[in-house]
PDB file of C-alpha atoms in Angstrom:
ATOM      1  CA  MET A  92       1.464  27.926   1.440  1.00 66.00           C
ATOM      2  CA  ASN A  93       4.826  29.111  -0.004  1.00 87.00           C
ATOM      3  CA  ARG A  94       5.564  26.985  -3.042  1.00 88.00           C
ATOM      4  CA  GLU A  95       9.376  27.373  -2.454  1.00 92.00           C
ATOM      5  CA  THR A  96       9.155  25.987   0.998  1.00 95.00           C
ATOM      6  CA  VAL A  97       7.197  22.952  -0.329  1.00 96.00           C
ATOM      7  CA  ILE A  98       9.722  22.192  -3.188  1.00 96.00           C
ATOM      8  CA  ARG A  99      12.522  22.531  -0.627  1.00 96.00           C
ATOM      9  CA  GLU A 100      10.874  19.948   1.737  1.00 96.00           C
ATOM     10  CA  LEU A 101       9.705  17.697  -1.065  1.00 96.00           C
ATOM     11  CA  ALA A 102      12.858  17.726  -3.315  1.00 96.00           C
ATOM     12  CA  PRO A 103      15.694  18.727  -1.158  1.00 95.00           C
ATOM     13  CA  GLU A 104      18.192  17.444  -3.708  1.00 94.00           C
ATOM     14  CA  GLY A 105      16.371  18.958  -6.737  1.00 95.00           C
ATOM     15  CA  VAL A 106      14.291  15.915  -7.508  1.00 98.00           C
ATOM     16  CA  ILE A 107      11.496  14.068  -5.809  1.00 98.00           C
ATOM     17  CA  ARG A 108      13.019  10.706  -4.709  1.00 98.00           C
ATOM     18  CA  THR A 109      10.163   8.629  -4.872  1.00 98.00           C
ATOM     19  CA  ALA A 110       9.579   4.898  -3.572  1.00 97.00           C
ATOM     20  CA  ILE A 111       7.214   2.656  -5.540  1.00 96.00           C
ATOM     21  CA  ASN A 112       6.091  -0.281  -3.810  1.00 94.00           C
ATOM     22  CA  LEU A 113       5.675  -3.405  -6.325  1.00 92.00           C
ATOM     23  CA  GLY A 114       4.671  -5.529  -3.391  1.00 87.00           C
ATOM     24  CA  ASN A 115       0.987  -3.909  -4.066  1.00 86.00           C
ATOM     25  CA  PRO A 116       0.051  -4.604  -7.744  1.00 85.00           C
ATOM     26  CA  VAL A 117      -2.968  -2.581  -7.275  1.00 87.00           C
ATOM     27  CA  LEU A 118      -1.126   0.433  -7.036  1.00 91.00           C
ATOM     28  CA  ALA A 119       2.100  -0.363  -9.108  1.00 93.00           C
ATOM     29  CA  GLN A 120       3.294  -2.809 -11.499  1.00 90.00           C
ATOM     30  CA  ARG A 121       6.185  -3.337 -13.844  1.00 89.00           C
ATOM     31  CA  ASP A 122       5.641  -2.356 -17.519  1.00 78.00           C
ATOM     32  CA  ALA A 123       5.647  -5.940 -19.433  1.00 71.00           C
ATOM     33  CA  GLN A 124       7.047  -4.395 -22.438  1.00 75.00           C
ATOM     34  CA  HIS A 125       9.700  -2.070 -21.114  1.00 76.00           C
ATOM     35  CA  GLY A 126      10.195  -3.106 -17.451  1.00 80.00           C
ATOM     36  CA  ASP A 127       9.385   0.472 -16.207  1.00 90.00           C
ATOM     37  CA  VAL A 128       7.251   1.113 -13.408  1.00 93.00           C
ATOM     38  CA  ALA A 129       3.610   1.941 -13.956  1.00 93.00           C
ATOM     39  CA  GLY A 130       0.434   2.304 -11.907  1.00 94.00           C
ATOM     40  CA  VAL A 131      -1.702   4.934 -10.103  1.00 96.00           C
ATOM     41  CA  SER A 132       1.090   5.613  -7.521  1.00 97.00           C
ATOM     42  CA  VAL A 133       3.496   6.287 -10.554  1.00 97.00           C
ATOM     43  CA  ASP A 134       0.910   8.533 -12.105  1.00 98.00           C
ATOM     44  CA  LEU A 135       0.313  10.382  -8.780  1.00 98.00           C
ATOM     45  CA  ALA A 136       4.229  10.964  -8.403  1.00 98.00           C
ATOM     46  CA  ARG A 137       4.254  12.269 -11.976  1.00 98.00           C
ATOM     47  CA  GLU A 138       1.456  14.759 -11.647  1.00 98.00           C
ATOM     48  CA  ILE A 139       3.002  16.019  -8.315  1.00 98.00           C
ATOM     49  CA  ALA A 140       6.270  16.769  -9.942  1.00 98.00           C
ATOM     50  CA  ARG A 141       4.702  18.362 -12.909  1.00 98.00           C
ATOM     51  CA  ARG A 142       2.509  20.616 -10.859  1.00 97.00           C
ATOM     52  CA  LEU A 143       5.673  21.459  -8.631  1.00 97.00           C
ATOM     53  CA  LYS A 144       8.003  21.843 -11.893  1.00 97.00           C
ATOM     54  CA  VAL A 145      10.401  19.539 -10.484  1.00 97.00           C
ATOM     55  CA  ASP A 146      11.739  16.026 -11.639  1.00 97.00           C
ATOM     56  CA  VAL A 147      10.959  12.903 -10.153  1.00 98.00           C
ATOM     57  CA  LEU A 148      13.315   9.833  -9.625  1.00 97.00           C
ATOM     58  CA  PHE A 149      11.675   6.451  -9.112  1.00 97.00           C
ATOM     59  CA  GLU A 150      13.065   3.775  -6.782  1.00 96.00           C
ATOM     60  CA  ALA A 151      11.278   0.367  -6.766  1.00 95.00           C
ATOM     61  CA  PHE A 152      10.782  -1.679  -3.693  1.00 94.00           C
ATOM     62  CA  ALA A 153       9.813  -5.420  -3.633  1.00 91.00           C
ATOM     63  CA  ALA A 154       7.784  -4.678  -0.465  1.00 88.00           C
ATOM     64  CA  ALA A 155       6.244  -2.088   1.837  1.00 88.00           C
ATOM     65  CA  GLY A 156       8.606  -2.999   4.733  1.00 88.00           C
ATOM     66  CA  ASP A 157      11.584  -2.239   2.402  1.00 92.00           C
ATOM     67  CA  VAL A 158      10.208   1.128   1.823  1.00 94.00           C
ATOM     68  CA  THR A 159      10.020   2.244   5.405  1.00 91.00           C
ATOM     69  CA  THR A 160      13.320   0.908   6.143  1.00 91.00           C
ATOM     70  CA  ALA A 161      14.682   3.205   3.354  1.00 94.00           C
ATOM     71  CA  VAL A 162      13.013   6.218   4.867  1.00 94.00           C
ATOM     72  CA  SER A 163      15.019   6.051   8.010  1.00 90.00           C
ATOM     73  CA  THR A 164      18.221   6.194   5.829  1.00 92.00           C
ATOM     74  CA  GLY A 165      17.113   9.505   4.440  1.00 93.00           C
ATOM     75  CA  ARG A 166      17.250   8.603   0.749  1.00 94.00           C
ATOM     76  CA  LEU A 167      13.303   9.063  -0.051  1.00 97.00           C
ATOM     77  CA  ASP A 168      11.052  12.257  -0.249  1.00 98.00           C
ATOM     78  CA  LEU A 169       7.878  10.576  -1.400  1.00 98.00           C
ATOM     79  CA  MET A 170       6.003   7.222  -0.885  1.00 97.00           C
ATOM     80  CA  PHE A 171       2.825   5.687  -1.337  1.00 97.00           C
ATOM     81  CA  LEU A 172       2.038   3.212   1.466  1.00 95.00           C
ATOM     82  CA  ALA A 173      -1.029   2.014   3.540  1.00 91.00           C
ATOM     83  CA  VAL A 174      -1.560   4.676   6.385  1.00 93.00           C
ATOM     84  CA  ASP A 175      -0.553   2.892   9.669  1.00 90.00           C
ATOM     85  CA  PRO A 176       0.468   4.383  13.096  1.00 91.00           C
ATOM     86  CA  LYS A 177       3.694   2.374  13.134  1.00 90.00           C
ATOM     87  CA  ARG A 178       4.859   3.780   9.968  1.00 93.00           C
ATOM     88  CA  ALA A 179       3.716   7.276  11.184  1.00 93.00           C
ATOM     89  CA  GLU A 180       6.551   7.045  13.734  1.00 94.00           C
ATOM     90  CA  GLU A 181       8.732   8.015  10.644  1.00 95.00           C
ATOM     91  CA  ILE A 182       6.259   9.229   7.891  1.00 97.00           C
ATOM     92  CA  LEU A 183       3.817  12.151   7.682  1.00 97.00           C
ATOM     93  CA  PHE A 184       0.820  10.730   5.744  1.00 97.00           C
ATOM     94  CA  THR A 185      -2.107  12.417   3.968  1.00 97.00           C
ATOM     95  CA  ALA A 186      -5.638  11.423   4.291  1.00 95.00           C
ATOM     96  CA  PRO A 187      -6.178   8.108   1.972  1.00 95.00           C
ATOM     97  CA  TYR A 188      -6.624   8.523  -1.865  1.00 96.00           C
ATOM     98  CA  VAL A 189      -7.820   4.748  -2.328  1.00 94.00           C
ATOM     99  CA  VAL A 190      -9.042   1.919   0.034  1.00 92.00           C
ATOM    100  CA  ILE A 191      -8.241  -1.545  -0.714  1.00 89.00           C
ATOM    101  CA  GLU A 192      -9.820  -4.576   1.269  1.00 89.00           C
ATOM    102  CA  GLY A 193      -7.425  -6.908   2.889  1.00 91.00           C
ATOM    103  CA  THR A 194      -8.761 -10.720   3.142  1.00 95.00           C
ATOM    104  CA  TYR A 195      -7.840 -14.351   3.310  1.00 98.00           C
ATOM    105  CA  LEU A 196      -6.878 -17.047   0.825  1.00 98.00           C
ATOM    106  CA  VAL A 197      -7.549 -20.298   2.034  1.00 98.00           C
ATOM    107  CA  ARG A 198      -7.891 -24.124   0.722  1.00 98.00           C
ATOM    108  CA  GLU A 199     -11.171 -24.872  -1.164  1.00 97.00           C
ATOM    109  CA  ASP A 200     -11.871 -27.591   1.938  1.00 97.00           C
ATOM    110  CA  ALA A 201     -10.944 -25.305   4.758  1.00 97.00           C
ATOM    111  CA  PRO A 202     -13.328 -24.867   7.436  1.00 96.00           C
ATOM    112  CA  PHE A 203     -13.292 -21.141   7.320  1.00 96.00           C
ATOM    113  CA  HIS A 204     -16.242 -18.969   5.707  1.00 93.00           C
ATOM    114  CA  ASP A 205     -15.851 -15.596   7.658  1.00 95.00           C
ATOM    115  CA  VAL A 206     -12.542 -13.806   8.247  1.00 95.00           C
ATOM    116  CA  ALA A 207     -13.398 -13.840  12.136  1.00 95.00           C
ATOM    117  CA  ASP A 208     -12.945 -17.685  11.654  1.00 96.00           C
ATOM    118  CA  LEU A 209      -9.364 -17.451  11.220  1.00 97.00           C
ATOM    119  CA  ASP A 210      -8.508 -15.934  14.848  1.00 97.00           C
ATOM    120  CA  ARG A 211      -8.149 -19.327  16.733  1.00 96.00           C
ATOM    121  CA  GLU A 212      -5.806 -21.071  18.274  1.00 97.00           C
ATOM    122  CA  GLY A 213      -3.408 -23.468  16.020  1.00 97.00           C
ATOM    123  CA  VAL A 214      -4.174 -21.121  12.963  1.00 98.00           C
ATOM    124  CA  ARG A 215      -1.137 -20.029  11.225  1.00 98.00           C
ATOM    125  CA  ILE A 216      -1.550 -17.063   8.721  1.00 98.00           C
ATOM    126  CA  ALA A 217       1.174 -16.208   5.929  1.00 98.00           C
ATOM    127  CA  VAL A 218       1.906 -12.549   5.633  1.00 97.00           C
ATOM    128  CA  GLY A 219       4.352 -10.324   3.708  1.00 94.00           C
ATOM    129  CA  LYS A 220       6.644  -8.862   6.261  1.00 92.00           C
ATOM    130  CA  GLY A 221       5.898  -5.154   6.949  1.00 89.00           C
ATOM    131  CA  ALA A 222       2.896  -5.129   4.857  1.00 88.00           C
ATOM    132  CA  ALA A 223       0.024  -3.199   6.086  1.00 86.00           C
ATOM    133  CA  TYR A 224      -1.901  -6.403   6.936  1.00 88.00           C
ATOM    134  CA  ASP A 225       0.969  -7.733   8.568  1.00 93.00           C
ATOM    135  CA  LEU A 226       0.915  -4.457  10.894  1.00 92.00           C
ATOM    136  CA  PHE A 227      -2.958  -4.594  11.460  1.00 93.00           C
ATOM    137  CA  LEU A 228      -3.104  -8.367  11.908  1.00 96.00           C
ATOM    138  CA  SER A 229      -0.057  -8.236  14.629  1.00 96.00           C
ATOM    139  CA  ARG A 230      -2.404  -5.830  16.693  1.00 94.00           C
ATOM    140  CA  ALA A 231      -5.818  -7.385  16.111  1.00 95.00           C
ATOM    141  CA  LEU A 232      -5.194 -11.119  16.231  1.00 97.00           C
ATOM    142  CA  LYS A 233      -5.678 -12.708  19.646  1.00 97.00           C
ATOM    143  CA  HIS A 234      -5.162 -16.295  18.940  1.00 97.00           C
ATOM    144  CA  ALA A 235      -3.947 -17.116  15.533  1.00 98.00           C
ATOM    145  CA  THR A 236       0.032 -16.807  14.700  1.00 98.00           C
ATOM    146  CA  LEU A 237       1.479 -14.995  11.749  1.00 98.00           C
ATOM    147  CA  GLU A 238       4.254 -16.649   9.586  1.00 98.00           C
ATOM    148  CA  ARG A 239       6.155 -13.846   7.603  1.00 97.00           C
ATOM    149  CA  ALA A 240       7.574 -13.891   4.060  1.00 96.00           C
ATOM    150  CA  PRO A 241       9.918 -11.611   2.613  1.00 92.00           C
ATOM    151  CA  THR A 242       7.014 -10.133   0.316  1.00 89.00           C
ATOM    152  CA  SER A 243       3.531 -10.394  -0.175  1.00 88.00           C
ATOM    153  CA  PRO A 244       3.539 -12.775  -3.250  1.00 90.00           C
ATOM    154  CA  ALA A 245       6.061 -14.854  -1.369  1.00 94.00           C
ATOM    155  CA  ALA A 246       3.380 -15.158   1.447  1.00 96.00           C
ATOM    156  CA  ILE A 247       1.351 -17.277  -1.048  1.00 97.00           C
ATOM    157  CA  ASP A 248       4.015 -19.508  -1.538  1.00 97.00           C
ATOM    158  CA  LEU A 249       4.810 -19.916   2.242  1.00 98.00           C
ATOM    159  CA  PHE A 250       1.163 -20.599   2.666  1.00 98.00           C
ATOM    160  CA  VAL A 251       1.237 -23.410   0.008  1.00 98.00           C
ATOM    161  CA  GLU A 252       4.580 -24.924   0.664  1.00 97.00           C
ATOM    162  CA  SER A 253       4.457 -24.951   4.479  1.00 98.00           C
ATOM    163  CA  GLY A 254       0.957 -26.054   4.582  1.00 97.00           C
ATOM    164  CA  LEU A 255      -0.349 -23.171   6.608  1.00 98.00           C
ATOM    165  CA  GLU A 256      -4.026 -22.263   7.127  1.00 98.00           C
ATOM    166  CA  ALA A 257      -4.538 -19.129   5.158  1.00 98.00           C
ATOM    167  CA  ALA A 258      -2.483 -16.128   3.523  1.00 98.00           C
ATOM    168  CA  ALA A 259      -3.419 -12.764   4.423  1.00 97.00           C
ATOM    169  CA  GLY A 260      -3.324  -9.960   1.427  1.00 93.00           C
ATOM    170  CA  VAL A 261      -5.045  -7.461  -0.760  1.00 88.00           C
ATOM    171  CA  ARG A 262      -8.181  -9.151  -2.262  1.00 89.00           C
ATOM    172  CA  GLN A 263      -7.286  -8.692  -6.158  1.00 82.00           C
ATOM    173  CA  PRO A 264      -3.939 -10.397  -6.140  1.00 86.00           C
ATOM    174  CA  LEU A 265      -5.191 -13.203  -4.018  1.00 93.00           C
ATOM    175  CA  ALA A 266      -8.365 -13.706  -6.096  1.00 92.00           C
ATOM    176  CA  ALA A 267      -6.089 -13.691  -9.210  1.00 89.00           C
ATOM    177  CA  TRP A 268      -3.861 -16.387  -7.924  1.00 95.00           C
ATOM    178  CA  ALA A 269      -6.837 -18.540  -6.901  1.00 96.00           C
ATOM    179  CA  ALA A 270      -8.219 -18.354 -10.346  1.00 96.00           C
ATOM    180  CA  LYS A 271      -5.251 -19.940 -11.673  1.00 96.00           C
ATOM    181  CA  HIS A 272      -4.960 -22.480  -8.948  1.00 97.00           C
ATOM    182  CA  PRO A 273      -7.893 -24.903  -8.373  1.00 96.00           C
ATOM    183  CA  GLY A 274      -8.409 -26.025  -4.900  1.00 97.00           C
ATOM    184  CA  TYR A 275      -8.096 -22.556  -3.367  1.00 98.00           C
ATOM    185  CA  ARG A 276     -10.789 -19.697  -2.682  1.00 97.00           C
ATOM    186  CA  VAL A 277     -10.699 -16.107  -1.304  1.00 97.00           C
ATOM    187  CA  LEU A 278     -12.875 -15.353   1.641  1.00 96.00           C
ATOM    188  CA  ASP A 279     -16.003 -12.909   0.861  1.00 92.00           C
ATOM    189  CA  GLY A 280     -15.419 -10.726   3.869  1.00 90.00           C
ATOM    190  CA  ARG A 281     -12.543  -8.500   4.887  1.00 92.00           C
ATOM    191  CA  PHE A 282     -10.385  -7.997   8.066  1.00 93.00           C
ATOM    192  CA  THR A 283      -9.648  -4.556   7.326  1.00 89.00           C
ATOM    193  CA  SER A 284      -9.953  -1.613   4.822  1.00 88.00           C
ATOM    194  CA  ILE A 285      -6.352  -0.783   3.885  1.00 87.00           C
ATOM    195  CA  GLU A 286      -6.229   3.019   3.211  1.00 92.00           C
ATOM    196  CA  GLN A 287      -3.405   4.136   1.038  1.00 94.00           C
ATOM    197  CA  GLY A 288      -2.013   7.623   1.550  1.00 96.00           C
ATOM    198  CA  ILE A 289       0.833   9.668   0.270  1.00 98.00           C
ATOM    199  CA  GLY A 290       3.677   9.915   2.730  1.00 97.00           C
ATOM    200  CA  THR A 291       6.767  12.292   3.120  1.00 98.00           C
ATOM    201  CA  PRO A 292       9.285  11.803   6.101  1.00 97.00           C
ATOM    202  CA  LYS A 293       8.814  13.554   9.396  1.00 96.00           C
ATOM    203  CA  GLY A 294       9.700  17.177   9.568  1.00 95.00           C
ATOM    204  CA  ARG A 295       8.322  18.053   6.400  1.00 96.00           C
ATOM    205  CA  GLU A 296       4.826  19.851   7.490  1.00 96.00           C
ATOM    206  CA  ALA A 297       4.787  22.223   4.545  1.00 96.00           C
ATOM    207  CA  ALA A 298       5.196  19.340   2.034  1.00 97.00           C
ATOM    208  CA  ARG A 299       2.639  17.204   3.833  1.00 96.00           C
ATOM    209  CA  ALA A 300       0.203  20.029   3.959  1.00 96.00           C
ATOM    210  CA  TRP A 301       0.458  20.562   0.006  1.00 97.00           C
ATOM    211  CA  LEU A 302      -0.015  16.999  -0.469  1.00 97.00           C
ATOM    212  CA  GLN A 303      -2.960  16.833   1.478  1.00 96.00           C
ATOM    213  CA  ASP A 304      -4.612  19.516  -0.794  1.00 96.00           C
ATOM    214  CA  PHE A 305      -3.335  17.613  -3.789  1.00 97.00           C
ATOM    215  CA  VAL A 306      -4.958  14.381  -2.651  1.00 97.00           C
ATOM    216  CA  GLU A 307      -8.316  15.927  -2.139  1.00 97.00           C
ATOM    217  CA  ASP A 308      -8.133  17.603  -5.654  1.00 97.00           C
ATOM    218  CA  VAL A 309      -7.222  14.455  -7.595  1.00 98.00           C
ATOM    219  CA  LYS A 310      -9.922  12.430  -5.715  1.00 97.00           C
ATOM    220  CA  ALA A 311     -12.592  15.155  -6.640  1.00 96.00           C
ATOM    221  CA  SER A 312     -11.560  15.854  -9.737  1.00 97.00           C
ATOM    222  CA  GLY A 313     -11.820  12.188 -11.200  1.00 97.00           C
ATOM    223  CA  PHE A 314      -7.935  11.784 -11.845  1.00 97.00           C
ATOM    224  CA  VAL A 315      -7.563   8.821  -9.354  1.00 96.00           C
ATOM    225  CA  ALA A 316     -10.573   7.050 -10.729  1.00 96.00           C
ATOM    226  CA  GLU A 317      -9.438   7.469 -14.167  1.00 97.00           C
ATOM    227  CA  ARG A 318      -5.907   6.245 -13.590  1.00 96.00           C
ATOM    228  CA  LEU A 319      -7.246   3.330 -11.760  1.00 94.00           C
ATOM    229  CA  ALA A 320      -9.404   2.460 -14.601  1.00 93.00           C
ATOM    230  CA  ALA A 321      -6.674   3.034 -17.172  1.00 94.00           C
ATOM    231  CA  HIS A 322      -4.467   0.408 -15.375  1.00 91.00           C
ATOM    232  CA  GLY A 323      -7.419  -2.031 -15.150  1.00 89.00           C
ATOM    233  CA  GLN A 324      -7.497  -1.918 -11.416  1.00 86.00           C
ATOM    234  CA  THR A 325     -10.864  -2.750  -9.704  1.00 79.00           C
ATOM    235  CA  ALA A 326      -9.824  -3.768  -6.364  1.00 73.00           C
ATOM    236  CA  ALA A 327      -9.349  -0.353  -5.005  1.00 84.00           C
ATOM    237  CA  THR A 328     -12.043   2.348  -4.519  1.00 88.00           C
ATOM    238  CA  VAL A 329     -11.612   6.157  -4.538  1.00 93.00           C
ATOM    239  CA  ALA A 330     -11.436   7.239  -0.846  1.00 92.00           C
ATOM    240  CA  PRO A 331     -13.931   9.538   0.467  1.00 91.00           C
ATOM    241  CA  LYS A 332     -13.309  13.386   1.125  1.00 92.00           C
ATOM    242  CA  ALA A 333     -11.417  13.619   4.186  1.00 87.00           C
ATOM    243  CA  ALA A 334     -12.012  16.199   7.047  1.00 77.00           C
ATOM    244  CA  CYS A 335      -8.387  16.179   8.402  1.00 73.00           C
ATOM    245  CA  PHE A 336      -4.962  14.355   8.346  1.00 68.00           C
ATOM    246  CA  PRO A 337      -4.666  10.889   9.931  1.00 71.00           C
ATOM    247  CA  VAL A 338      -4.184  11.162  13.603  1.00 64.00           C
ATOM    248  CA  PHE A 339      -2.137   8.566  15.523  1.00 65.00           C
TER     249      PHE A 339
END
């Protein structure tokens, strides 16, 4: 594909304006010493910029829903989000580069032992508004209801303070929270596998095609696995080789 076309689509203002979602600590965090963004998604963005020989500009967001809102304003060129058909209305996604488990945090004495146990009348589940598991559970749950907090970390607070039955989220941060708070546990099962892909706004087909080739290369070469290990992230697994783009 034509490199100049890819750069024109991916960096129309001469720099790749990149969203970093801090709501998913498996993929991005704040550096404790300097406050800079860090994580596998940051590393991938820098590698994209290096290969295209353009600069990258990071904008941090507290939640995935804030990223998707910002896409509609035209101020973003690149984003790292869970692949979802609702988001695909405005974003062209690559196939996933990592897969993360979505599960539930419950109280130790709760009568829930499998994720399917939660989908019953009267069960209230806290979620981060616009998160991948919010979008998924909004479609999947038939009986339980969702209570939305501004961010995924805030969903845990909502669960505790409002006496809800569960909090939904990525396994690792839920497990880390439970380890510090006796009386809570994380269910072993998962309600979905959250596929994290790279996105660019709709209409940028050449950029998406280049990004898809990039994703497959960094998965096969071990780059993604190495960067996950470097950041101490064990909750995500490298996604398998994809045959095609996501189709919705």
